[in-house]
PDB file of C-alpha atoms in Angstrom:
ATOM      1  CA  UNK A 553     -23.232 -15.415   3.178  1.00 92.00           C
ATOM      2  CA  UNK A 554     -24.553 -11.282   3.049  1.00 97.00           C
ATOM      3  CA  UNK A 555     -20.878  -9.399   0.632  1.00 98.00           C
ATOM      4  CA  UNK A 556     -20.823  -6.043  -0.508  1.00 98.00           C
ATOM      5  CA  UNK A 557     -18.760  -5.366  -2.890  1.00 98.00           C
ATOM      6  CA  UNK A 558     -17.278  -2.520  -3.536  1.00 97.00           C
ATOM      7  CA  UNK A 559     -16.247  -1.151  -6.299  1.00 95.00           C
ATOM      8  CA  UNK A 560     -13.945   2.480  -7.833  1.00 92.00           C
ATOM      9  CA  UNK A 561     -14.681   2.738 -11.446  1.00 88.00           C
ATOM     10  CA  UNK A 562     -11.656   5.306 -11.575  1.00 80.00           C
ATOM     11  CA  UNK A 563      -9.284   3.192 -10.328  1.00 71.00           C
ATOM     12  CA  UNK A 564      -9.797  -0.269 -12.443  1.00 73.00           C
ATOM     13  CA  UNK A 565      -8.786  -0.912 -15.787  1.00 71.00           C
ATOM     14  CA  UNK A 566     -11.776  -3.700 -15.776  1.00 74.00           C
ATOM     15  CA  UNK A 567     -13.374  -3.698 -19.671  1.00 80.00           C
ATOM     16  CA  UNK A 568     -17.392  -3.653 -18.260  1.00 82.00           C
ATOM     17  CA  UNK A 569     -17.625  -7.256 -20.140  1.00 86.00           C
ATOM     18  CA  UNK A 570     -15.004  -8.327 -17.119  1.00 88.00           C
ATOM     19  CA  UNK A 571     -17.086  -6.415 -14.122  1.00 88.00           C
ATOM     20  CA  UNK A 572     -19.605  -7.874 -15.497  1.00 91.00           C
ATOM     21  CA  UNK A 573     -18.362 -11.778 -15.155  1.00 94.00           C
ATOM     22  CA  UNK A 574     -17.265 -11.316 -12.580  1.00 96.00           C
ATOM     23  CA  UNK A 575     -20.252 -10.205 -10.733  1.00 96.00           C
ATOM     24  CA  UNK A 576     -22.084 -12.243 -11.597  1.00 96.00           C
ATOM     25  CA  UNK A 577     -19.676 -14.929 -10.635  1.00 97.00           C
ATOM     26  CA  UNK A 578     -20.050 -13.366  -6.982  1.00 97.00           C
ATOM     27  CA  UNK A 579     -23.830 -13.049  -7.468  1.00 97.00           C
ATOM     28  CA  UNK A 580     -23.830 -16.912  -7.787  1.00 97.00           C
ATOM     29  CA  UNK A 581     -22.156 -17.309  -4.262  1.00 96.00           C
ATOM     30  CA  UNK A 582     -22.704 -15.183  -2.737  1.00 98.00           C
ATOM     31  CA  UNK A 583     -26.579 -12.734  -1.368  1.00 98.00           C
ATOM     32  CA  UNK A 584     -24.208  -9.776  -3.251  1.00 98.00           C
ATOM     33  CA  UNK A 585     -24.495  -6.356  -3.601  1.00 98.00           C
ATOM     34  CA  UNK A 586     -22.816  -3.501  -5.681  1.00 97.00           C
ATOM     35  CA  UNK A 587     -21.990  -0.388  -4.877  1.00 97.00           C
ATOM     36  CA  UNK A 588     -19.598   1.900  -7.324  1.00 96.00           C
ATOM     37  CA  UNK A 589     -17.819   4.892  -5.669  1.00 97.00           C
ATOM     38  CA  UNK A 590     -18.068   8.573  -6.794  1.00 96.00           C
ATOM     39  CA  UNK A 591     -15.925  10.150  -4.445  1.00 95.00           C
ATOM     40  CA  UNK A 592     -13.209  10.099  -2.481  1.00 91.00           C
ATOM     41  CA  UNK A 593     -13.539   7.932   0.678  1.00 94.00           C
ATOM     42  CA  UNK A 594     -16.449   6.324  -0.229  1.00 97.00           C
ATOM     43  CA  UNK A 595     -15.107   2.805  -0.080  1.00 97.00           C
ATOM     44  CA  UNK A 596     -13.977   3.336   3.688  1.00 97.00           C
ATOM     45  CA  UNK A 597     -17.254   5.140   4.362  1.00 97.00           C
ATOM     46  CA  UNK A 598     -19.149   1.667   2.548  1.00 97.00           C
ATOM     47  CA  UNK A 599     -16.903  -0.033   4.396  1.00 97.00           C
ATOM     48  CA  UNK A 600     -16.675   1.146   7.607  1.00 96.00           C
ATOM     49  CA  UNK A 601     -20.291   0.920   7.290  1.00 96.00           C
ATOM     50  CA  UNK A 602     -20.522  -3.153   6.437  1.00 97.00           C
ATOM     51  CA  UNK A 603     -20.727  -4.053  10.240  1.00 91.00           C
ATOM     52  CA  UNK A 604     -23.492  -2.517  11.004  1.00 93.00           C
ATOM     53  CA  UNK A 605     -25.767  -3.110   8.051  1.00 95.00           C
ATOM     54  CA  UNK A 606     -25.016  -7.337   8.717  1.00 94.00           C
ATOM     55  CA  UNK A 607     -22.127  -7.563   5.967  1.00 97.00           C
ATOM     56  CA  UNK A 608     -19.906 -10.793   6.367  1.00 97.00           C
ATOM     57  CA  UNK A 609     -17.389  -9.558   4.326  1.00 98.00           C
ATOM     58  CA  UNK A 610     -16.541  -6.220   1.927  1.00 98.00           C
ATOM     59  CA  UNK A 611     -14.969  -7.536  -1.368  1.00 98.00           C
ATOM     60  CA  UNK A 612     -13.057  -4.193  -3.414  1.00 97.00           C
ATOM     61  CA  UNK A 613     -12.369  -3.930  -7.381  1.00 96.00           C
ATOM     62  CA  UNK A 614      -9.655  -1.025  -7.643  1.00 93.00           C
ATOM     63  CA  UNK A 615      -6.386  -0.452  -6.558  1.00 91.00           C
ATOM     64  CA  UNK A 616      -4.402  -0.219  -3.498  1.00 93.00           C
ATOM     65  CA  UNK A 617      -5.678   3.476  -2.819  1.00 92.00           C
ATOM     66  CA  UNK A 618      -9.198   1.482  -2.978  1.00 95.00           C
ATOM     67  CA  UNK A 619      -7.690  -0.733  -0.212  1.00 97.00           C
ATOM     68  CA  UNK A 620      -6.395   1.440   1.772  1.00 97.00           C
ATOM     69  CA  UNK A 621      -9.693   2.930   2.085  1.00 97.00           C
ATOM     70  CA  UNK A 622     -11.324  -0.164   2.490  1.00 98.00           C
ATOM     71  CA  UNK A 623      -8.814  -1.866   5.389  1.00 97.00           C
ATOM     72  CA  UNK A 624      -9.430   1.996   7.193  1.00 97.00           C
ATOM     73  CA  UNK A 625     -12.994   1.503   6.994  1.00 97.00           C
ATOM     74  CA  UNK A 626     -13.649  -1.454   8.558  1.00 97.00           C
ATOM     75  CA  UNK A 627     -10.959  -0.454  10.838  1.00 95.00           C
ATOM     76  CA  UNK A 628     -12.408   2.870  12.338  1.00 93.00           C
ATOM     77  CA  UNK A 629     -16.244   0.497  12.424  1.00 90.00           C
ATOM     78  CA  UNK A 630     -17.827   0.225  16.020  1.00 88.00           C
ATOM     79  CA  UNK A 631     -16.206  -2.147  18.131  1.00 85.00           C
ATOM     80  CA  UNK A 632     -18.350  -4.290  19.116  1.00 89.00           C
ATOM     81  CA  UNK A 633     -19.989  -5.739  16.322  1.00 90.00           C
ATOM     82  CA  UNK A 634     -17.973  -8.480  13.803  1.00 92.00           C
ATOM     83  CA  UNK A 635     -15.684  -6.842  11.713  1.00 94.00           C
ATOM     84  CA  UNK A 636     -16.784  -8.394   8.045  1.00 97.00           C
ATOM     85  CA  UNK A 637     -13.840 -10.667   6.496  1.00 97.00           C
ATOM     86  CA  UNK A 638     -12.196  -8.941   3.320  1.00 98.00           C
ATOM     87  CA  UNK A 639     -10.844  -9.646  -0.032  1.00 98.00           C
ATOM     88  CA  UNK A 640      -9.417  -8.295  -2.516  1.00 96.00           C
ATOM     89  CA  UNK A 641      -9.373  -8.066  -6.338  1.00 96.00           C
ATOM     90  CA  UNK A 642      -7.453  -6.275  -8.956  1.00 93.00           C
ATOM     91  CA  UNK A 643      -8.230  -3.435 -10.870  1.00 89.00           C
ATOM     92  CA  UNK A 644      -5.768  -0.719 -10.904  1.00 82.00           C
ATOM     93  CA  UNK A 645      -1.888  -0.509 -12.269  1.00 77.00           C
ATOM     94  CA  UNK A 646       0.244  -1.574  -9.712  1.00 83.00           C
ATOM     95  CA  UNK A 647      -2.055  -3.785  -7.125  1.00 90.00           C
ATOM     96  CA  UNK A 648       0.575  -4.064  -4.554  1.00 93.00           C
ATOM     97  CA  UNK A 649      -1.180  -5.265  -1.833  1.00 95.00           C
ATOM     98  CA  UNK A 650      -3.148  -8.313  -3.512  1.00 93.00           C
ATOM     99  CA  UNK A 651       0.357  -9.528  -5.330  1.00 91.00           C
ATOM    100  CA  UNK A 652       1.592  -9.818  -2.498  1.00 93.00           C
ATOM    101  CA  UNK A 653      -0.978 -11.940  -1.078  1.00 92.00           C
ATOM    102  CA  UNK A 654      -0.631 -14.103  -3.570  1.00 88.00           C
ATOM    103  CA  UNK A 655      -3.127 -13.964  -5.280  1.00 89.00           C
ATOM    104  CA  UNK A 656      -3.371 -13.843  -9.086  1.00 88.00           C
ATOM    105  CA  UNK A 657      -3.043 -10.162 -10.941  1.00 87.00           C
ATOM    106  CA  UNK A 658      -5.633 -10.791 -13.452  1.00 90.00           C
ATOM    107  CA  UNK A 659      -9.534 -10.177 -12.330  1.00 93.00           C
ATOM    108  CA  UNK A 660     -11.499 -12.917 -13.550  1.00 94.00           C
ATOM    109  CA  UNK A 661      -8.749 -15.093 -12.312  1.00 94.00           C
ATOM    110  CA  UNK A 662      -8.720 -13.633  -8.691  1.00 95.00           C
ATOM    111  CA  UNK A 663     -12.556 -14.051  -8.703  1.00 96.00           C
ATOM    112  CA  UNK A 664     -12.515 -17.917  -9.575  1.00 96.00           C
ATOM    113  CA  UNK A 665      -9.560 -18.283  -6.470  1.00 95.00           C
ATOM    114  CA  UNK A 666     -11.132 -15.231  -3.790  1.00 96.00           C
ATOM    115  CA  UNK A 667     -14.479 -17.994  -4.503  1.00 97.00           C
ATOM    116  CA  UNK A 668     -12.724 -20.861  -4.585  1.00 97.00           C
ATOM    117  CA  UNK A 669     -10.890 -19.973  -1.129  1.00 96.00           C
ATOM    118  CA  UNK A 670     -14.720 -19.099   0.400  1.00 96.00           C
ATOM    119  CA  UNK A 671     -15.796 -22.215  -0.466  1.00 96.00           C
ATOM    120  CA  UNK A 672     -12.543 -23.982   1.562  1.00 96.00           C
ATOM    121  CA  UNK A 673     -12.504 -21.469   4.438  1.00 94.00           C
ATOM    122  CA  UNK A 674      -9.484 -20.547   3.590  1.00 95.00           C
ATOM    123  CA  UNK A 675      -8.288 -16.895   5.131  1.00 95.00           C
ATOM    124  CA  UNK A 676      -5.645 -15.482   6.615  1.00 95.00           C
ATOM    125  CA  UNK A 677      -4.934 -13.560   9.257  1.00 96.00           C
ATOM    126  CA  UNK A 678      -2.642  -9.921   8.946  1.00 97.00           C
ATOM    127  CA  UNK A 679      -1.020  -7.786  10.583  1.00 98.00           C
ATOM    128  CA  UNK A 680      -1.261  -3.804   9.503  1.00 98.00           C
ATOM    129  CA  UNK A 681       0.750  -0.500  10.509  1.00 97.00           C
ATOM    130  CA  UNK A 682      -0.923   2.556  11.306  1.00 97.00           C
ATOM    131  CA  UNK A 683       0.438   5.570  11.702  1.00 96.00           C
ATOM    132  CA  UNK A 684       0.238   8.707  13.796  1.00 89.00           C
ATOM    133  CA  UNK A 685       1.470  12.157  12.002  1.00 68.00           C
ATOM    134  CA  UNK A 686      -0.193  14.834  14.550  1.00 60.00           C
ATOM    135  CA  UNK A 687      -2.984  15.837  12.441  1.00 55.00           C
ATOM    136  CA  UNK A 688      -4.519  12.054  11.945  1.00 64.00           C
ATOM    137  CA  UNK A 689      -3.862   8.557  12.502  1.00 85.00           C
ATOM    138  CA  UNK A 690      -4.606   6.013   9.098  1.00 94.00           C
ATOM    139  CA  UNK A 691      -3.339   2.157   8.581  1.00 97.00           C
ATOM    140  CA  UNK A 692      -1.761   1.135   5.759  1.00 97.00           C
ATOM    141  CA  UNK A 693      -1.605  -2.326   4.325  1.00 98.00           C
ATOM    142  CA  UNK A 694       1.890  -1.984   3.020  1.00 97.00           C
ATOM    143  CA  UNK A 695       3.964   0.692   2.647  1.00 96.00           C
ATOM    144  CA  UNK A 696       4.568   4.867   3.643  1.00 96.00           C
ATOM    145  CA  UNK A 697       7.591   6.541   2.568  1.00 95.00           C
ATOM    146  CA  UNK A 698       8.634   9.838   3.299  1.00 94.00           C
ATOM    147  CA  UNK A 699      10.770  12.015   0.435  1.00 89.00           C
ATOM    148  CA  UNK A 700      11.194  10.483  -2.852  1.00 86.00           C
ATOM    149  CA  UNK A 701       8.528   8.104  -3.371  1.00 87.00           C
ATOM    150  CA  UNK A 702       6.185  10.610  -1.551  1.00 89.00           C
ATOM    151  CA  UNK A 703       7.098  13.227  -4.246  1.00 88.00           C
ATOM    152  CA  UNK A 704       6.281  10.289  -6.838  1.00 86.00           C
ATOM    153  CA  UNK A 705       2.957   9.699  -5.953  1.00 86.00           C
ATOM    154  CA  UNK A 706       1.860  13.456  -5.903  1.00 85.00           C
ATOM    155  CA  UNK A 707       3.481  14.109  -9.403  1.00 83.00           C
ATOM    156  CA  UNK A 708       1.664  11.054 -10.756  1.00 81.00           C
ATOM    157  CA  UNK A 709      -0.723  12.410  -9.258  1.00 79.00           C
ATOM    158  CA  UNK A 710      -0.980  16.149 -10.678  1.00 79.00           C
ATOM    159  CA  UNK A 711      -0.442  13.871 -14.355  1.00 78.00           C
ATOM    160  CA  UNK A 712      -3.886  11.822 -13.088  1.00 72.00           C
ATOM    161  CA  UNK A 713      -5.454  15.506 -12.868  1.00 75.00           C
ATOM    162  CA  UNK A 714      -4.300  16.308 -16.628  1.00 76.00           C
ATOM    163  CA  UNK A 715      -5.559  13.165 -17.736  1.00 74.00           C
ATOM    164  CA  UNK A 716      -2.662  10.792 -17.818  1.00 78.00           C
ATOM    165  CA  UNK A 717      -3.243   6.982 -17.028  1.00 73.00           C
ATOM    166  CA  UNK A 718      -1.125   5.672 -14.234  1.00 71.00           C
ATOM    167  CA  UNK A 719       0.477   2.779 -15.241  1.00 70.00           C
ATOM    168  CA  UNK A 720       4.366   1.767 -14.478  1.00 68.00           C
ATOM    169  CA  UNK A 721       6.519   3.549 -16.599  1.00 73.00           C
ATOM    170  CA  UNK A 722       5.001   6.599 -15.858  1.00 75.00           C
ATOM    171  CA  UNK A 723       5.927   5.827 -12.626  1.00 75.00           C
ATOM    172  CA  UNK A 724       9.251   4.897 -13.987  1.00 75.00           C
ATOM    173  CA  UNK A 725       8.905   8.132 -15.905  1.00 79.00           C
ATOM    174  CA  UNK A 726       8.316  10.837 -13.183  1.00 81.00           C
ATOM    175  CA  UNK A 727      10.941   8.400 -10.892  1.00 76.00           C
ATOM    176  CA  UNK A 728      13.900   9.325 -12.641  1.00 75.00           C
ATOM    177  CA  UNK A 729      13.293  12.573 -13.895  1.00 78.00           C
ATOM    178  CA  UNK A 730      13.158  14.241  -9.767  1.00 76.00           C
ATOM    179  CA  UNK A 731      16.837  11.730  -8.699  1.00 71.00           C
ATOM    180  CA  UNK A 732      18.038  13.393 -11.798  1.00 66.00           C
ATOM    181  CA  UNK A 733      16.314  16.616 -11.022  1.00 73.00           C
ATOM    182  CA  UNK A 734      18.556  16.408  -7.417  1.00 64.00           C
ATOM    183  CA  UNK A 735      15.168  16.015  -5.209  1.00 63.00           C
ATOM    184  CA  UNK A 736      16.264  12.669  -3.312  1.00 74.00           C
ATOM    185  CA  UNK A 737      19.276  14.465  -2.230  1.00 81.00           C
ATOM    186  CA  UNK A 738      17.867  16.429   1.260  1.00 90.00           C
ATOM    187  CA  UNK A 739      19.273  14.870   3.970  1.00 94.00           C
ATOM    188  CA  UNK A 740      16.797  16.369   6.277  1.00 95.00           C
ATOM    189  CA  UNK A 741      15.506  13.535   7.408  1.00 97.00           C
ATOM    190  CA  UNK A 742      15.947  11.264  10.653  1.00 98.00           C
ATOM    191  CA  UNK A 743      15.140   8.013  11.493  1.00 98.00           C
ATOM    192  CA  UNK A 744      14.581   6.180  14.988  1.00 98.00           C
ATOM    193  CA  UNK A 745      13.337   2.517  16.369  1.00 96.00           C
ATOM    194  CA  UNK A 746      14.604  -0.107  17.579  1.00 92.00           C
ATOM    195  CA  UNK A 747      16.639   1.590  19.801  1.00 91.00           C
ATOM    196  CA  UNK A 748      18.485   3.339  16.714  1.00 93.00           C
ATOM    197  CA  UNK A 749      18.532   6.973  15.757  1.00 96.00           C
ATOM    198  CA  UNK A 750      20.102   8.036  12.311  1.00 97.00           C
ATOM    199  CA  UNK A 751      19.741  11.867  10.606  1.00 96.00           C
ATOM    200  CA  UNK A 752      20.432  12.982   7.777  1.00 96.00           C
ATOM    201  CA  UNK A 753      18.701  11.067   5.789  1.00 96.00           C
ATOM    202  CA  UNK A 754      17.482  11.615   2.719  1.00 94.00           C
ATOM    203  CA  UNK A 755      14.456   9.197   1.683  1.00 92.00           C
ATOM    204  CA  UNK A 756      12.619   7.332   4.142  1.00 96.00           C
ATOM    205  CA  UNK A 757      10.461   3.897   3.838  1.00 96.00           C
ATOM    206  CA  UNK A 758       8.183   1.383   6.741  1.00 98.00           C
ATOM    207  CA  UNK A 759       7.031  -1.598   5.319  1.00 98.00           C
ATOM    208  CA  UNK A 760       4.772  -4.654   6.543  1.00 98.00           C
ATOM    209  CA  UNK A 761       5.203  -6.481   3.202  1.00 97.00           C
ATOM    210  CA  UNK A 762       7.508  -7.039   0.583  1.00 96.00           C
ATOM    211  CA  UNK A 763       8.140  -5.694  -2.105  1.00 95.00           C
ATOM    212  CA  UNK A 764       7.463  -2.100  -1.884  1.00 93.00           C
ATOM    213  CA  UNK A 765       6.990  -1.782  -5.017  1.00 90.00           C
ATOM    214  CA  UNK A 766       6.540  -3.582  -8.766  1.00 88.00           C
ATOM    215  CA  UNK A 767       7.853  -2.362 -11.723  1.00 82.00           C
ATOM    216  CA  UNK A 768       5.938  -3.315 -14.380  1.00 79.00           C
ATOM    217  CA  UNK A 769       6.365  -7.791 -13.885  1.00 83.00           C
ATOM    218  CA  UNK A 770       9.584  -6.920 -11.489  1.00 88.00           C
ATOM    219  CA  UNK A 771       9.578  -6.512  -7.828  1.00 92.00           C
ATOM    220  CA  UNK A 772      11.082  -3.473  -6.121  1.00 92.00           C
ATOM    221  CA  UNK A 773      12.574  -4.605  -2.290  1.00 96.00           C
ATOM    222  CA  UNK A 774      14.822  -2.587  -0.254  1.00 96.00           C
ATOM    223  CA  UNK A 775      12.532  -5.011   2.432  1.00 98.00           C
ATOM    224  CA  UNK A 776      12.601  -8.533   1.523  1.00 98.00           C
ATOM    225  CA  UNK A 777      12.626  -9.989   5.109  1.00 98.00           C
ATOM    226  CA  UNK A 778       8.980  -7.742   6.110  1.00 98.00           C
ATOM    227  CA  UNK A 779       5.825 -10.032   6.046  1.00 97.00           C
ATOM    228  CA  UNK A 780       2.163  -9.285   7.314  1.00 97.00           C
ATOM    229  CA  UNK A 781       2.630 -11.321  10.396  1.00 96.00           C
ATOM    230  CA  UNK A 782       5.625  -9.553  11.612  1.00 98.00           C
ATOM    231  CA  UNK A 783       6.229  -5.455  13.316  1.00 98.00           C
ATOM    232  CA  UNK A 784       7.774  -3.434  10.342  1.00 98.00           C
ATOM    233  CA  UNK A 785      10.186  -2.960   8.635  1.00 98.00           C
ATOM    234  CA  UNK A 786      12.290   0.135   7.137  1.00 98.00           C
ATOM    235  CA  UNK A 787      14.777   1.369   5.301  1.00 97.00           C
ATOM    236  CA  UNK A 788      16.943   4.682   4.434  1.00 97.00           C
ATOM    237  CA  UNK A 789      18.703   6.200   1.758  1.00 95.00           C
ATOM    238  CA  UNK A 790      21.659   7.677   4.104  1.00 96.00           C
ATOM    239  CA  UNK A 791      24.008   8.298   0.236  1.00 91.00           C
ATOM    240  CA  UNK A 792      23.081   9.785  -2.354  1.00 84.00           C
ATOM    241  CA  UNK A 793      25.609   9.849  -4.545  1.00 86.00           C
ATOM    242  CA  UNK A 794      24.119   8.838  -8.522  1.00 84.00           C
ATOM    243  CA  UNK A 795      26.610   5.560  -8.377  1.00 87.00           C
ATOM    244  CA  UNK A 796      25.507   4.332  -4.231  1.00 90.00           C
ATOM    245  CA  UNK A 797      22.418   4.948  -4.915  1.00 88.00           C
ATOM    246  CA  UNK A 798      21.548   3.204  -8.748  1.00 87.00           C
ATOM    247  CA  UNK A 799      23.951   0.847  -7.395  1.00 93.00           C
ATOM    248  CA  UNK A 800      21.591  -0.409  -4.129  1.00 94.00           C
ATOM    249  CA  UNK A 801      18.083   0.878  -6.225  1.00 90.00           C
ATOM    250  CA  UNK A 802      19.518  -2.621  -8.930  1.00 92.00           C
ATOM    251  CA  UNK A 803      19.856  -4.763  -5.890  1.00 95.00           C
ATOM    252  CA  UNK A 804      16.200  -4.197  -4.582  1.00 95.00           C
ATOM    253  CA  UNK A 805      15.533  -6.090  -7.879  1.00 93.00           C
ATOM    254  CA  UNK A 806      17.700  -9.114  -6.796  1.00 94.00           C
ATOM    255  CA  UNK A 807      14.909 -12.061  -6.629  1.00 94.00           C
ATOM    256  CA  UNK A 808      16.948 -11.832  -2.517  1.00 95.00           C
ATOM    257  CA  UNK A 809      16.270  -7.779  -1.966  1.00 97.00           C
ATOM    258  CA  UNK A 810      18.191  -5.852  -0.822  1.00 97.00           C
ATOM    259  CA  UNK A 811      21.041  -7.314   1.888  1.00 97.00           C
ATOM    260  CA  UNK A 812      19.844  -6.736   5.513  1.00 95.00           C
ATOM    261  CA  UNK A 813      23.217  -5.063   4.941  1.00 92.00           C
ATOM    262  CA  UNK A 814      25.625  -1.942   2.890  1.00 94.00           C
ATOM    263  CA  UNK A 815      26.706   0.954   1.968  1.00 94.00           C
ATOM    264  CA  UNK A 816      24.769   4.177   1.661  1.00 95.00           C
ATOM    265  CA  UNK A 817      21.865   2.860   4.071  1.00 97.00           C
ATOM    266  CA  UNK A 818      20.686   1.565   6.665  1.00 97.00           C
ATOM    267  CA  UNK A 819      17.581  -1.110   7.447  1.00 98.00           C
ATOM    268  CA  UNK A 820      15.183  -1.363  10.454  1.00 98.00           C
ATOM    269  CA  UNK A 821      13.346  -4.968  10.772  1.00 98.00           C
ATOM    270  CA  UNK A 822      10.148  -6.154  13.162  1.00 98.00           C
ATOM    271  CA  UNK A 823      10.439  -3.445  15.143  1.00 98.00           C
ATOM    272  CA  UNK A 824       6.650  -2.796  16.910  1.00 98.00           C
ATOM    273  CA  UNK A 825       7.298   0.827  16.416  1.00 98.00           C
ATOM    274  CA  UNK A 826       9.136   3.619  14.151  1.00 98.00           C
ATOM    275  CA  UNK A 827       9.450   7.221  13.769  1.00 97.00           C
ATOM    276  CA  UNK A 828      10.030   9.767  11.241  1.00 97.00           C
ATOM    277  CA  UNK A 829      10.990  13.442  11.259  1.00 97.00           C
ATOM    278  CA  UNK A 830      12.137  16.070   9.751  1.00 96.00           C
ATOM    279  CA  UNK A 831      13.481  19.390   9.811  1.00 95.00           C
ATOM    280  CA  UNK A 832      10.820  20.989   7.340  1.00 95.00           C
ATOM    281  CA  UNK A 833       7.840  20.197   5.530  1.00 95.00           C
ATOM    282  CA  UNK A 834       8.262  17.037   3.098  1.00 94.00           C
ATOM    283  CA  UNK A 835       6.322  15.176   1.289  1.00 92.00           C
ATOM    284  CA  UNK A 836       4.502  11.869   2.819  1.00 94.00           C
ATOM    285  CA  UNK A 837       2.227   9.005   1.322  1.00 94.00           C
ATOM    286  CA  UNK A 838       0.830   5.025   2.223  1.00 95.00           C
ATOM    287  CA  UNK A 839       0.334   1.957   0.235  1.00 95.00           C
ATOM    288  CA  UNK A 840       0.572   5.135  -3.546  1.00 90.00           C
ATOM    289  CA  UNK A 841      -1.172   7.116  -2.013  1.00 91.00           C
ATOM    290  CA  UNK A 842      -0.188  11.209  -1.186  1.00 91.00           C
ATOM    291  CA  UNK A 843      -1.131  12.863   2.141  1.00 91.00           C
ATOM    292  CA  UNK A 844       0.593  16.277   2.072  1.00 91.00           C
ATOM    293  CA  UNK A 845       3.629  16.875   3.532  1.00 93.00           C
ATOM    294  CA  UNK A 846       4.358  15.994   7.169  1.00 93.00           C
ATOM    295  CA  UNK A 847       7.497  17.084   9.502  1.00 95.00           C
ATOM    296  CA  UNK A 848       6.807  13.976  12.075  1.00 95.00           C
ATOM    297  CA  UNK A 849       5.065  10.174  11.567  1.00 94.00           C
ATOM    298  CA  UNK A 850       5.016   7.823  14.324  1.00 96.00           C
ATOM    299  CA  UNK A 851       4.432   4.219  12.597  1.00 97.00           C
ATOM    300  CA  UNK A 852       4.033   0.719  15.368  1.00 97.00           C
ATOM    301  CA  UNK A 853       2.295  -2.716  14.274  1.00 98.00           C
ATOM    302  CA  UNK A 854      -0.712  -3.328  14.338  1.00 97.00           C
ATOM    303  CA  UNK A 855      -0.507  -7.539  14.350  1.00 97.00           C
ATOM    304  CA  UNK A 856      -3.271  -9.298  14.086  1.00 96.00           C
ATOM    305  CA  UNK A 857      -5.306  -6.908  12.983  1.00 96.00           C
ATOM    306  CA  UNK A 858      -7.949  -7.750   9.538  1.00 96.00           C
ATOM    307  CA  UNK A 859      -8.837 -11.016   8.466  1.00 96.00           C
ATOM    308  CA  UNK A 860      -7.884 -11.459   4.845  1.00 97.00           C
ATOM    309  CA  UNK A 861      -9.924 -14.565   2.048  1.00 96.00           C
ATOM    310  CA  UNK A 862      -7.109 -15.229   0.487  1.00 87.00           C
TER     311      UNK A 862
END
């Protein structure tokens, strides 16, 4: 099988030796072409042209941002051509998408898992989310956030620009700093979906699977019933006191995740579409990538949009 191996060197923590082992293992069983990305959206461009070049499989090594680029490229490819299947190898600091699939978080081990799945013909179809915000449409694999978490993503990107690594500790540091500075206390959001609308929301999150993210090895689950095979779920924070918000966040760490109902928040489950609006521009992110400030985003579910090797 012809396979395109997309490597993002800026979003992988693998050593050169590990990279050699991974590429050697893939090349032993696949007709492999390796391309190292050189600029933002390069992975999307490569994935978009993969079908036209006759590739049956695209494999990526990088973080969740690389995954998002590849997925968008695959979905943007000409519809009359067979869409390549997709396999993900973890290279970033969080690797939320690949861990949600149950693939090992260690790159060399994950390579063995992917090759075994290819030999056995093991794959699954997953749904995706799509965001239309009046400026551009974009697909997401696991989450879209409006408000606090997007502010965190933006600040972390700034820190990365100053030379710091995007580690779980850095995300936690920035999140707590923004929380205690009061950045979360802005009830400008309105969430609508499933015939229900709620305004005076401080922070809103749309998910396509669970968990939302990880704090090291611990999953945070605001919408624990969210699944790739269902529609979209959403979480809305409706109370901003330190005590209530801290309690809500602590519940997300429990094995069963946050209950569907409780004080200070609302959730939606298995929705075809959700809309979030803001009284003024606020930070917005998808799959951990800051997309700028927005006043409205429309999210919809696309069932069985992508074939994943896993």
